[in-house]
mmCIF file of C-alpha atoms and ligand atoms in Angstrom:
data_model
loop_
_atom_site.group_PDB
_atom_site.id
_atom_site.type_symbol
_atom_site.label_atom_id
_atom_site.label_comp_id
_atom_site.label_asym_id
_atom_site.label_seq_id
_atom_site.Cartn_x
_atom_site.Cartn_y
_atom_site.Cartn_z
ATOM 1 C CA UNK A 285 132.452 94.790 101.364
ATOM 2 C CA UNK A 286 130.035 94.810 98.528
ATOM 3 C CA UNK A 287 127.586 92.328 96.989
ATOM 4 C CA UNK A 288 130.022 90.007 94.936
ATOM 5 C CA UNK A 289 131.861 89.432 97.865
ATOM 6 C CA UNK A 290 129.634 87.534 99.452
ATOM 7 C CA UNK A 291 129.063 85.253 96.729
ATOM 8 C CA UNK A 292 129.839 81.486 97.149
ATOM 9 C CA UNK A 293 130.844 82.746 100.567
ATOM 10 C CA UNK A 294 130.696 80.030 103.577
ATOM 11 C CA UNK A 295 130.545 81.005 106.977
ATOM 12 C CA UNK A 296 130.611 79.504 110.362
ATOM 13 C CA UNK A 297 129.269 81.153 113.136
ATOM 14 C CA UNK A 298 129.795 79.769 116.596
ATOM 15 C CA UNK A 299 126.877 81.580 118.510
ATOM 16 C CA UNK A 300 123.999 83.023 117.565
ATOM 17 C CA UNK A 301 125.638 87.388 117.967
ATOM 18 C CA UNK A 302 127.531 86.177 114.952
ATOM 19 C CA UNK A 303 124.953 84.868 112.864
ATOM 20 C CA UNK A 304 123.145 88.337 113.510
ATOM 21 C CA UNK A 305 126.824 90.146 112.938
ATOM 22 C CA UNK A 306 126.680 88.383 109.612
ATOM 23 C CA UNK A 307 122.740 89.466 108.810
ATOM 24 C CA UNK A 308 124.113 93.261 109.950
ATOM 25 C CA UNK A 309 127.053 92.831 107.269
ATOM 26 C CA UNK A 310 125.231 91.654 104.511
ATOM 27 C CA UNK A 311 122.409 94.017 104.688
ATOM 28 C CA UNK A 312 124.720 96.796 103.864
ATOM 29 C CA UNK A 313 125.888 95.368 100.751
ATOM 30 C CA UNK A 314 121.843 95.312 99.772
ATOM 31 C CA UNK A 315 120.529 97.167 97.161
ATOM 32 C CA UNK A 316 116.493 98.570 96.563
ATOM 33 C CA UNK A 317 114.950 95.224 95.417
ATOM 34 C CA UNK A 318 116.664 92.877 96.217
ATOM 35 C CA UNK A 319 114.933 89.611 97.139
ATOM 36 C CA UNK A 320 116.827 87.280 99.521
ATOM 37 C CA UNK A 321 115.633 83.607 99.953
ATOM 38 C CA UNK A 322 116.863 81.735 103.219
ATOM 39 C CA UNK A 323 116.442 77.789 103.103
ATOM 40 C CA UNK A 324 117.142 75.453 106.187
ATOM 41 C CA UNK A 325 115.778 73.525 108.704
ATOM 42 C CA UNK A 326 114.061 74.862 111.383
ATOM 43 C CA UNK A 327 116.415 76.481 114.027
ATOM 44 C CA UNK A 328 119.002 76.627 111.667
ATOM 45 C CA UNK A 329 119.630 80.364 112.268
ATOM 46 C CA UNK A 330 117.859 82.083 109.214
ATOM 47 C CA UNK A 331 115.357 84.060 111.868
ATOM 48 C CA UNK A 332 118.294 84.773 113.871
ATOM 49 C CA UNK A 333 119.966 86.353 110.364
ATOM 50 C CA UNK A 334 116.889 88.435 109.520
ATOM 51 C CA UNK A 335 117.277 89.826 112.988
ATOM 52 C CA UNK A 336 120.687 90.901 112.022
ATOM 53 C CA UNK A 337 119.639 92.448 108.690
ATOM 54 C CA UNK A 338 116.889 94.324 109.550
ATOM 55 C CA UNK A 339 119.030 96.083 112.039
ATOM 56 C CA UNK A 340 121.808 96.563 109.662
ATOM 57 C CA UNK A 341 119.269 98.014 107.062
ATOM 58 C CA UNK A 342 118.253 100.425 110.308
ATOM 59 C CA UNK A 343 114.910 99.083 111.377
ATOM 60 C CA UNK A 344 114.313 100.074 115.070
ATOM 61 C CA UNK A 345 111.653 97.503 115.495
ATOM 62 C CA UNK A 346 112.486 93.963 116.810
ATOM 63 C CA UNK A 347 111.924 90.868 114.517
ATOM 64 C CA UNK A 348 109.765 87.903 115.639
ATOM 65 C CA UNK A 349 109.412 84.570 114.189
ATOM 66 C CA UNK A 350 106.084 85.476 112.013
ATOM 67 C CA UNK A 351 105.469 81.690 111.832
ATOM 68 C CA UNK A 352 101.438 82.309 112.098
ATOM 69 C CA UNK A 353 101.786 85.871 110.145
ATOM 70 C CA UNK A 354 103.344 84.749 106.719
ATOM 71 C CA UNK A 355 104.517 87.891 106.065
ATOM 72 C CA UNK A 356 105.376 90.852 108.249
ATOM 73 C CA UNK A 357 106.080 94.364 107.061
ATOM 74 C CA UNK A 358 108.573 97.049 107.883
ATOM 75 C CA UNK A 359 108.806 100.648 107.090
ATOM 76 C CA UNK A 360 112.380 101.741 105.327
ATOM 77 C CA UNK A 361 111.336 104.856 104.226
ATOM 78 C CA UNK A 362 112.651 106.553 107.466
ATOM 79 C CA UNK A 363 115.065 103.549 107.779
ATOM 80 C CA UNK A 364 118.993 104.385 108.128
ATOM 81 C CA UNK A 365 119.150 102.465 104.426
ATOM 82 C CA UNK A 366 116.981 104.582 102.539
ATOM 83 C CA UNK A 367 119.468 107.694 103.916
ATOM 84 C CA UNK A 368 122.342 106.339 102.846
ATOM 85 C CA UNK A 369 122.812 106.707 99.116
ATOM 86 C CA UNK A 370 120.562 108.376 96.588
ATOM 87 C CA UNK A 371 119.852 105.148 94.966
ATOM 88 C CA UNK A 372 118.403 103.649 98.262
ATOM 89 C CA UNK A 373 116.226 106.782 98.027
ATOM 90 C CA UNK A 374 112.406 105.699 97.789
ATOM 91 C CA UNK A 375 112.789 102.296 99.321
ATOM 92 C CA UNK A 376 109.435 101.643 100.838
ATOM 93 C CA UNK A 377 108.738 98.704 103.140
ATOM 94 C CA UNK A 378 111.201 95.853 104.118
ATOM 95 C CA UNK A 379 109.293 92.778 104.280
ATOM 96 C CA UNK A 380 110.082 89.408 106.218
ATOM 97 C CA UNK A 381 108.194 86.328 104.879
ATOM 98 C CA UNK A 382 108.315 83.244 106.621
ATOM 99 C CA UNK A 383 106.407 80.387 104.401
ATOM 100 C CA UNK A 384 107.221 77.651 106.864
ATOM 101 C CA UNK A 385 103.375 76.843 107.416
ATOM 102 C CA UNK A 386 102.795 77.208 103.925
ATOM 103 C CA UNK A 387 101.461 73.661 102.566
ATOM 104 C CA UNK A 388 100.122 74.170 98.804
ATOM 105 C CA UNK A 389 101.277 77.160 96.368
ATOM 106 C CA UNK A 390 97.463 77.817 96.766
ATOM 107 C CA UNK A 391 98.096 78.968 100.074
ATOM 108 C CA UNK A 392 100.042 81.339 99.002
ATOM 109 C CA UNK A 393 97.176 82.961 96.492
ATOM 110 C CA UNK A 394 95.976 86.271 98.096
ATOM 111 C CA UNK A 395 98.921 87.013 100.126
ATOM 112 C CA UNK A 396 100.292 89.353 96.973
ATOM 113 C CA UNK A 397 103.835 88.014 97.557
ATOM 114 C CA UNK A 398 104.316 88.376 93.489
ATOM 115 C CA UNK A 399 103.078 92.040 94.088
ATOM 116 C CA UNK A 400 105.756 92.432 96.724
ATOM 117 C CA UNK A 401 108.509 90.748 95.037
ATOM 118 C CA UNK A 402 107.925 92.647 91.735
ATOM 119 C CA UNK A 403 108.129 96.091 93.266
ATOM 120 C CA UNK A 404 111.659 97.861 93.159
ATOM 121 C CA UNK A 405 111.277 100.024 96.262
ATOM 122 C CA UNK A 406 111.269 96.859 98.445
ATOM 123 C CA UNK A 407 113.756 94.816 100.152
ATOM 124 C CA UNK A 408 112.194 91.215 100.718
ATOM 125 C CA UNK A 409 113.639 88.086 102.659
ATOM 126 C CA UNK A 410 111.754 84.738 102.598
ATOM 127 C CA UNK A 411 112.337 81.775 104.958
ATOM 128 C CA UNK A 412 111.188 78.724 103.231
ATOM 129 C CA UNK A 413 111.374 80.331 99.981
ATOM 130 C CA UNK A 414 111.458 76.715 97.899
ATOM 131 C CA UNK A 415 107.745 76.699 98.870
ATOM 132 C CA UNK A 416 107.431 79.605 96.955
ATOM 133 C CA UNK A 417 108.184 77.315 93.983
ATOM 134 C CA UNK A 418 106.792 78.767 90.488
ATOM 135 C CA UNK A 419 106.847 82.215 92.138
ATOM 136 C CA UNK A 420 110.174 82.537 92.904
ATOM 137 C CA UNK A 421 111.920 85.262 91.388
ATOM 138 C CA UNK A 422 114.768 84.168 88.844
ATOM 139 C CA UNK A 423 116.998 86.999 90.385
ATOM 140 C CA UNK A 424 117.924 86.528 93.591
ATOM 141 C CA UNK A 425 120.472 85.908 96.358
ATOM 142 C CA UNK A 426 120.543 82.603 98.093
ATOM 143 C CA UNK A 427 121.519 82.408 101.793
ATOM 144 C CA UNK A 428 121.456 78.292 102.905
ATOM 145 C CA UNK A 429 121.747 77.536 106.333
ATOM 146 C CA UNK A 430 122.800 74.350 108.499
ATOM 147 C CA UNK A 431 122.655 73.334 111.764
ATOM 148 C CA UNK A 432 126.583 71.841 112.463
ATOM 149 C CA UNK A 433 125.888 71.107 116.399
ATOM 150 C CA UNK A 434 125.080 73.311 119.490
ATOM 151 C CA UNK A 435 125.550 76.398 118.502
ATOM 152 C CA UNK A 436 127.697 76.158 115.433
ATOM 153 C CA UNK A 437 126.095 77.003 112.142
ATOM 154 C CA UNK A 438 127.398 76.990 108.502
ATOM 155 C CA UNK A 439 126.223 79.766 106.226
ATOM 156 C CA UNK A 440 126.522 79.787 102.538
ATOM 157 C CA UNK A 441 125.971 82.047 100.154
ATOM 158 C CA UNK A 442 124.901 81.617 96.380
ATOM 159 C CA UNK A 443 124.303 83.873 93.700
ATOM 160 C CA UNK A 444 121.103 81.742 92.980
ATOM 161 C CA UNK A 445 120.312 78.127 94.030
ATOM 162 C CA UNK A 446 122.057 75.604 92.389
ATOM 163 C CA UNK A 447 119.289 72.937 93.139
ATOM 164 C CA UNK A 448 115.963 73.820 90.967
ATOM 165 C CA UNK A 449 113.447 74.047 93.435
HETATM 166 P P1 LIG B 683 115.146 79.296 112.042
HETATM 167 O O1 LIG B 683 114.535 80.631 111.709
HETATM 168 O O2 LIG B 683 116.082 78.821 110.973
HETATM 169 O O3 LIG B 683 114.127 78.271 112.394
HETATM 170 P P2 LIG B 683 116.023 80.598 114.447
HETATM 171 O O4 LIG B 683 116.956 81.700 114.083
HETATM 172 O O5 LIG B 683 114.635 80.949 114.805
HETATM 173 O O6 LIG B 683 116.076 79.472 113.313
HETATM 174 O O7 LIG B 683 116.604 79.801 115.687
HETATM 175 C C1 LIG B 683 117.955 79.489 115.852
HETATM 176 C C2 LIG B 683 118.157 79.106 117.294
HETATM 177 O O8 LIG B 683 119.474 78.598 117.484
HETATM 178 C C3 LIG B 683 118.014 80.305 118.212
HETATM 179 O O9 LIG B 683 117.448 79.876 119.414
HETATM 180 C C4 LIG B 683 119.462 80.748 118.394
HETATM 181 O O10 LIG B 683 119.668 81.430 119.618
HETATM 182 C C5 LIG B 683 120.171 79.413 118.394
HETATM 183 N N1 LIG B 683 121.563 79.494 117.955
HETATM 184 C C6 LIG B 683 122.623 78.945 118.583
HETATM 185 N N2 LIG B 683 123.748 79.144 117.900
HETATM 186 C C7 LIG B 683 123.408 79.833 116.796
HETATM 187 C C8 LIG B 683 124.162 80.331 115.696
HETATM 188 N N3 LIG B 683 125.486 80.142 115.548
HETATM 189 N N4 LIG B 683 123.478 81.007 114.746
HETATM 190 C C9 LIG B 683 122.152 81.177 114.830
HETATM 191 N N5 LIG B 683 121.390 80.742 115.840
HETATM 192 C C10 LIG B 683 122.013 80.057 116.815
HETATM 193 MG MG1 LIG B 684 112.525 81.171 111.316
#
């Protein structure tokens, strides 16, 4: 699998192993910075997905909710990514942003998410990234997520959001 194939690609997961299956996938198919937005309501999965990824990208540590830490940072430089190609060499930190209690953009002034999101050797995902609003980086890959029933979720991919946020 690479990138383009998970473009305008819907998925339903029945329990939450798949949804991190599916976060495991995709973050092979990632490249140095790349900046992934996840929208949805809350419980929709996207934590669940991060889990997944950050796995995938070879992150031994275990991912939390940081709903009262906005953003939480990861080390790739010894990550199982930044061995396995010589572009991925250099990656630096993987970082896992959660804006959910995010009210104003002015909130989000000193937190140097533009810093993050501008620097190459990172590998960012955002939940609640339409807060991020006027900071949001043009390029980007979309991941929308929607609580079906129980434990059924549907998953969509988009090679940017359709809706301007
Ligand atoms: P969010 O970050 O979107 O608020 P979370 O990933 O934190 O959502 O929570 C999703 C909850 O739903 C978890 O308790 C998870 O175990 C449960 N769940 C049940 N089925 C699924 C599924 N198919 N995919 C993801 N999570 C699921
Ligand atoms: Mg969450």
């Amino acid at each position: 699998m690479n990138k383009k194939d998970f473009i305008n690609k819907i998925v339903i997961t029945n329990n939450f192993k798949e949804t991190q299956e599916l976060g495991h996938d995709f973050a092979k198919v990632l490249d140095k910075g790349d900046i992934v937005c996840l929208y949805g309501d809350l419980g929709s999965g996207k934590t669940t997905f991060v889990q997944g990824l950050a796995e995938g990208l070879g992150i031994k540590q275990r991912i939390i909710s940081p709903t009262f830490i906005i953003i939480r940072q990861y080390d790739l430089k010894s990550s199982a990514f930044a061995k396995a190609s010589v572009g991925k060499q250099n990656s630096k930190f993987f970082y896992h942003v959660d804006l959910y209690r995010v009210g104003s953009e002015r909130d989000l002034e000193g937190l140097g998410i533009g810093e993050i999101i501008n620097n190459k050797n990172n590998i960012v995902v955002i939940e609640w990234a339409e807060k991020l609003k006027s900071f949001l980086s043009a390029k980007r890959i979309d991941i929308e997520f929607f609580y079906k029933k129980n434990n059924t979720r549907k998953i969509t991919f988009r090679p940017r959001r359709s809706v301007r946020v």
